[in-house]
């Protein structure tokens, strides 16, 4: 799972690579046509339109290939990493903590805590699930990276070290994606 910082850097590098390829293709067309193209700098001509079209086509196709290669969200790629994906901790909702099994009322999901440390999860199945059995991600992981987990699991825990920050239910995740 990649973090928000890693996705921002990937988006920046992919965008810059597409920009360089677009400018290089435009320059090659400019050189092949004898350097007579002008597009918007005081005037423009047909050769300038060809240079602009070459840039636009190569830049767009390079962005398309880069998106498939580095798998970043469109907004992160198109803004060169200035707009970053949502981190997992922002989607996580805090879980109620239960000190003793007798205190659990059976409504919703709760975190079973013994001696101040979380040990299990109640409410997902008919028995206590150990925290090792529930998928968990670090808080700084990008939420867009969690899709494969939600295809199999109804809930993902968000942790920071040993501390459980909360959980993301499947419905909230897909609502965030707009599905």
Short mmCIF file of C-alpha atoms in Angstrom, two decimals:
data_model
loop_
_atom_site.label_atom_id
_atom_site.label_comp_id
_atom_site.label_asym_id
_atom_site.label_seq_id
_atom_site.Cartn_x
_atom_site.Cartn_y
_atom_site.Cartn_z
CA UNK A 1 0.00 0.00 0.00
CA UNK A 2 1.39 3.35 -1.03
CA UNK A 3 1.23 6.42 1.14
CA UNK A 4 -0.11 9.81 0.13
CA UNK A 5 3.43 11.16 -0.17
CA UNK A 6 4.46 8.36 -2.53
CA UNK A 7 1.41 8.96 -4.73
CA UNK A 8 2.09 12.69 -4.86
CA UNK A 9 5.68 12.08 -5.98
CA UNK A 10 4.54 9.53 -8.55
CA UNK A 11 1.98 12.02 -9.89
CA UNK A 12 4.60 14.77 -10.07
CA UNK A 13 7.17 12.63 -11.89
CA UNK A 14 4.59 11.21 -14.31
CA UNK A 15 3.28 14.69 -15.12
CA UNK A 16 6.78 16.08 -15.63
CA UNK A 17 7.73 13.15 -17.87
CA UNK A 18 4.61 13.70 -20.01
CA UNK A 19 5.34 17.43 -20.19
CA UNK A 20 8.94 16.84 -21.28
CA UNK A 21 7.83 14.33 -23.92
CA UNK A 22 5.20 16.77 -25.21
CA UNK A 23 7.68 19.63 -25.41
CA UNK A 24 10.28 17.41 -27.05
CA UNK A 25 7.81 16.26 -29.71
CA UNK A 26 6.77 19.86 -30.33
CA UNK A 27 10.41 20.86 -30.74
CA UNK A 28 11.05 17.98 -33.15
CA UNK A 29 8.11 19.09 -35.30
CA UNK A 30 9.40 22.66 -35.06
CA UNK A 31 12.87 21.59 -36.24
CA UNK A 32 11.51 19.38 -39.03
CA UNK A 33 9.40 22.23 -40.40
CA UNK A 34 12.34 24.62 -40.54
CA UNK A 35 11.63 26.56 -37.35
CA UNK A 36 8.88 28.70 -38.83
CA UNK A 37 6.09 27.79 -36.46
CA UNK A 38 4.50 30.40 -34.22
CA UNK A 39 1.58 29.59 -31.99
CA UNK A 40 0.27 32.52 -29.99
CA UNK A 41 3.45 34.57 -29.69
CA UNK A 42 2.42 37.70 -31.54
CA UNK A 43 0.92 35.75 -34.40
CA UNK A 44 0.37 32.19 -35.44
CA UNK A 45 0.56 30.13 -38.60
CA UNK A 46 -0.12 26.62 -39.88
CA UNK A 47 3.28 25.26 -38.76
CA UNK A 48 2.61 26.62 -35.29
CA UNK A 49 -0.72 24.81 -35.21
CA UNK A 50 1.06 21.57 -36.16
CA UNK A 51 3.55 22.07 -33.33
CA UNK A 52 0.74 22.72 -30.86
CA UNK A 53 -1.17 19.68 -32.09
CA UNK A 54 1.97 17.50 -31.74
CA UNK A 55 2.43 18.73 -28.17
CA UNK A 56 -1.21 18.14 -27.29
CA UNK A 57 -1.33 14.62 -28.73
CA UNK A 58 1.95 13.44 -27.21
CA UNK A 59 1.27 15.08 -23.85
CA UNK A 60 -2.22 13.56 -23.62
CA UNK A 61 -1.07 10.10 -24.70
CA UNK A 62 1.88 10.27 -22.27
CA UNK A 63 -0.46 11.18 -19.40
CA UNK A 64 -2.69 8.24 -20.34
CA UNK A 65 0.28 5.85 -20.30
CA UNK A 66 1.63 7.35 -17.08
CA UNK A 67 -1.73 6.93 -15.33
CA UNK A 68 -1.77 3.25 -16.25
CA UNK A 69 1.89 2.79 -15.26
CA UNK A 70 1.94 4.50 -11.87
CA UNK A 71 -1.76 4.05 -10.93
CA UNK A 72 -2.43 7.43 -9.34
CA UNK A 73 -5.79 9.20 -9.12
CA UNK A 74 -6.53 11.57 -12.02
CA UNK A 75 -6.60 14.68 -9.85
CA UNK A 76 -3.16 13.89 -8.44
CA UNK A 77 -1.74 13.26 -11.91
CA UNK A 78 -3.30 16.26 -13.64
CA UNK A 79 -2.21 18.68 -10.90
CA UNK A 80 1.33 17.24 -10.74
CA UNK A 81 0.78 16.13 -7.14
CA UNK A 82 -0.64 19.41 -5.83
CA UNK A 83 -4.00 17.77 -5.07
CA UNK A 84 -3.31 14.63 -3.12
CA UNK A 85 -5.52 11.64 -2.43
CA UNK A 86 -7.33 11.33 0.88
CA UNK A 87 -5.33 9.53 3.59
CA UNK A 88 -6.97 6.56 5.29
CA UNK A 89 -7.12 8.27 8.71
CA UNK A 90 -9.54 10.88 7.33
CA UNK A 91 -12.11 8.22 6.40
CA UNK A 92 -11.71 6.26 9.64
CA UNK A 93 -14.50 6.51 12.18
CA UNK A 94 -13.59 5.88 15.84
CA UNK A 95 -14.74 2.58 17.27
CA UNK A 96 -16.41 2.29 20.66
CA UNK A 97 -14.12 0.59 23.17
CA UNK A 98 -15.34 -2.24 25.37
CA UNK A 99 -13.33 -3.27 28.46
CA UNK A 100 -15.23 -6.47 29.19
CA UNK A 101 -17.16 -8.82 26.97
CA UNK A 102 -20.21 -8.49 29.23
CA UNK A 103 -20.35 -4.72 28.53
CA UNK A 104 -20.86 -5.27 24.79
CA UNK A 105 -24.49 -4.57 23.88
CA UNK A 106 -24.41 -6.22 20.48
CA UNK A 107 -24.99 -3.07 18.42
CA UNK A 108 -22.42 -2.37 15.74
CA UNK A 109 -18.72 -3.01 15.74
CA UNK A 110 -16.68 -2.43 18.90
CA UNK A 111 -13.03 -2.74 19.87
CA UNK A 112 -12.30 -5.13 22.74
CA UNK A 113 -9.62 -3.65 25.00
CA UNK A 114 -7.74 -5.46 27.77
CA UNK A 115 -5.29 -3.62 30.03
CA UNK A 116 -5.38 -0.60 27.72
CA UNK A 117 -4.39 -2.55 24.60
CA UNK A 118 -6.79 -3.53 21.81
CA UNK A 119 -7.03 -7.31 21.43
CA UNK A 120 -10.04 -8.01 19.24
CA UNK A 121 -13.05 -6.85 17.34
CA UNK A 122 -16.67 -7.56 18.22
CA UNK A 123 -19.67 -7.37 15.95
CA UNK A 124 -18.28 -8.56 12.62
CA UNK A 125 -19.03 -12.22 13.18
CA UNK A 126 -20.56 -14.40 15.89
CA UNK A 127 -17.26 -14.60 17.78
CA UNK A 128 -14.38 -12.30 18.74
CA UNK A 129 -12.00 -11.60 15.86
CA UNK A 130 -8.38 -11.14 16.84
CA UNK A 131 -6.88 -7.93 15.47
CA UNK A 132 -4.50 -10.02 13.36
CA UNK A 133 -7.49 -11.46 11.47
CA UNK A 134 -8.91 -8.04 10.54
CA UNK A 135 -7.13 -6.20 7.70
CA UNK A 136 -5.44 -3.04 8.88
CA UNK A 137 -3.51 -0.24 7.21
CA UNK A 138 -1.30 2.54 8.46
CA UNK A 139 -2.91 5.95 8.84
CA UNK A 140 -0.93 7.61 6.02
CA UNK A 141 -1.89 5.08 3.35
CA UNK A 142 -3.89 6.65 0.53
CA UNK A 143 -7.55 5.69 0.66
CA UNK A 144 -7.54 5.00 -3.08
CA UNK A 145 -5.14 2.09 -2.41
CA UNK A 146 -7.68 0.26 -0.23
CA UNK A 147 -9.94 -0.92 -3.04
CA UNK A 148 -8.58 -4.52 -3.19
CA UNK A 149 -9.15 -4.94 0.57
CA UNK A 150 -12.79 -3.91 0.34
CA UNK A 151 -13.51 -6.46 -2.36
CA UNK A 152 -13.03 -9.19 0.28
CA UNK A 153 -13.56 -7.50 3.65
CA UNK A 154 -16.46 -5.48 5.10
CA UNK A 155 -14.19 -3.37 7.32
CA UNK A 156 -10.58 -2.14 7.40
CA UNK A 157 -8.88 -0.91 10.58
CA UNK A 158 -6.72 2.19 10.47
CA UNK A 159 -3.76 2.07 12.85
CA UNK A 160 -0.82 4.24 13.79
CA UNK A 161 1.77 1.98 15.31
CA UNK A 162 -0.01 -0.05 18.01
CA UNK A 163 -2.90 2.42 18.37
CA UNK A 164 -6.17 1.73 16.52
CA UNK A 165 -7.45 5.07 15.20
CA UNK A 166 -10.71 3.75 13.82
CA UNK A 167 -12.28 1.69 11.07
CA UNK A 168 -13.50 2.29 7.55
CA UNK A 169 -16.64 0.34 6.65
CA UNK A 170 -17.10 -0.82 3.06
CA UNK A 171 -20.16 1.41 2.52
CA UNK A 172 -18.30 4.56 3.62
CA UNK A 173 -15.37 3.71 1.36
CA UNK A 174 -17.52 3.25 -1.73
CA UNK A 175 -19.49 6.40 -0.85
CA UNK A 176 -16.16 8.27 -0.76
CA UNK A 177 -15.32 6.92 -4.22
CA UNK A 178 -18.74 7.95 -5.48
CA UNK A 179 -19.81 4.44 -6.40
#
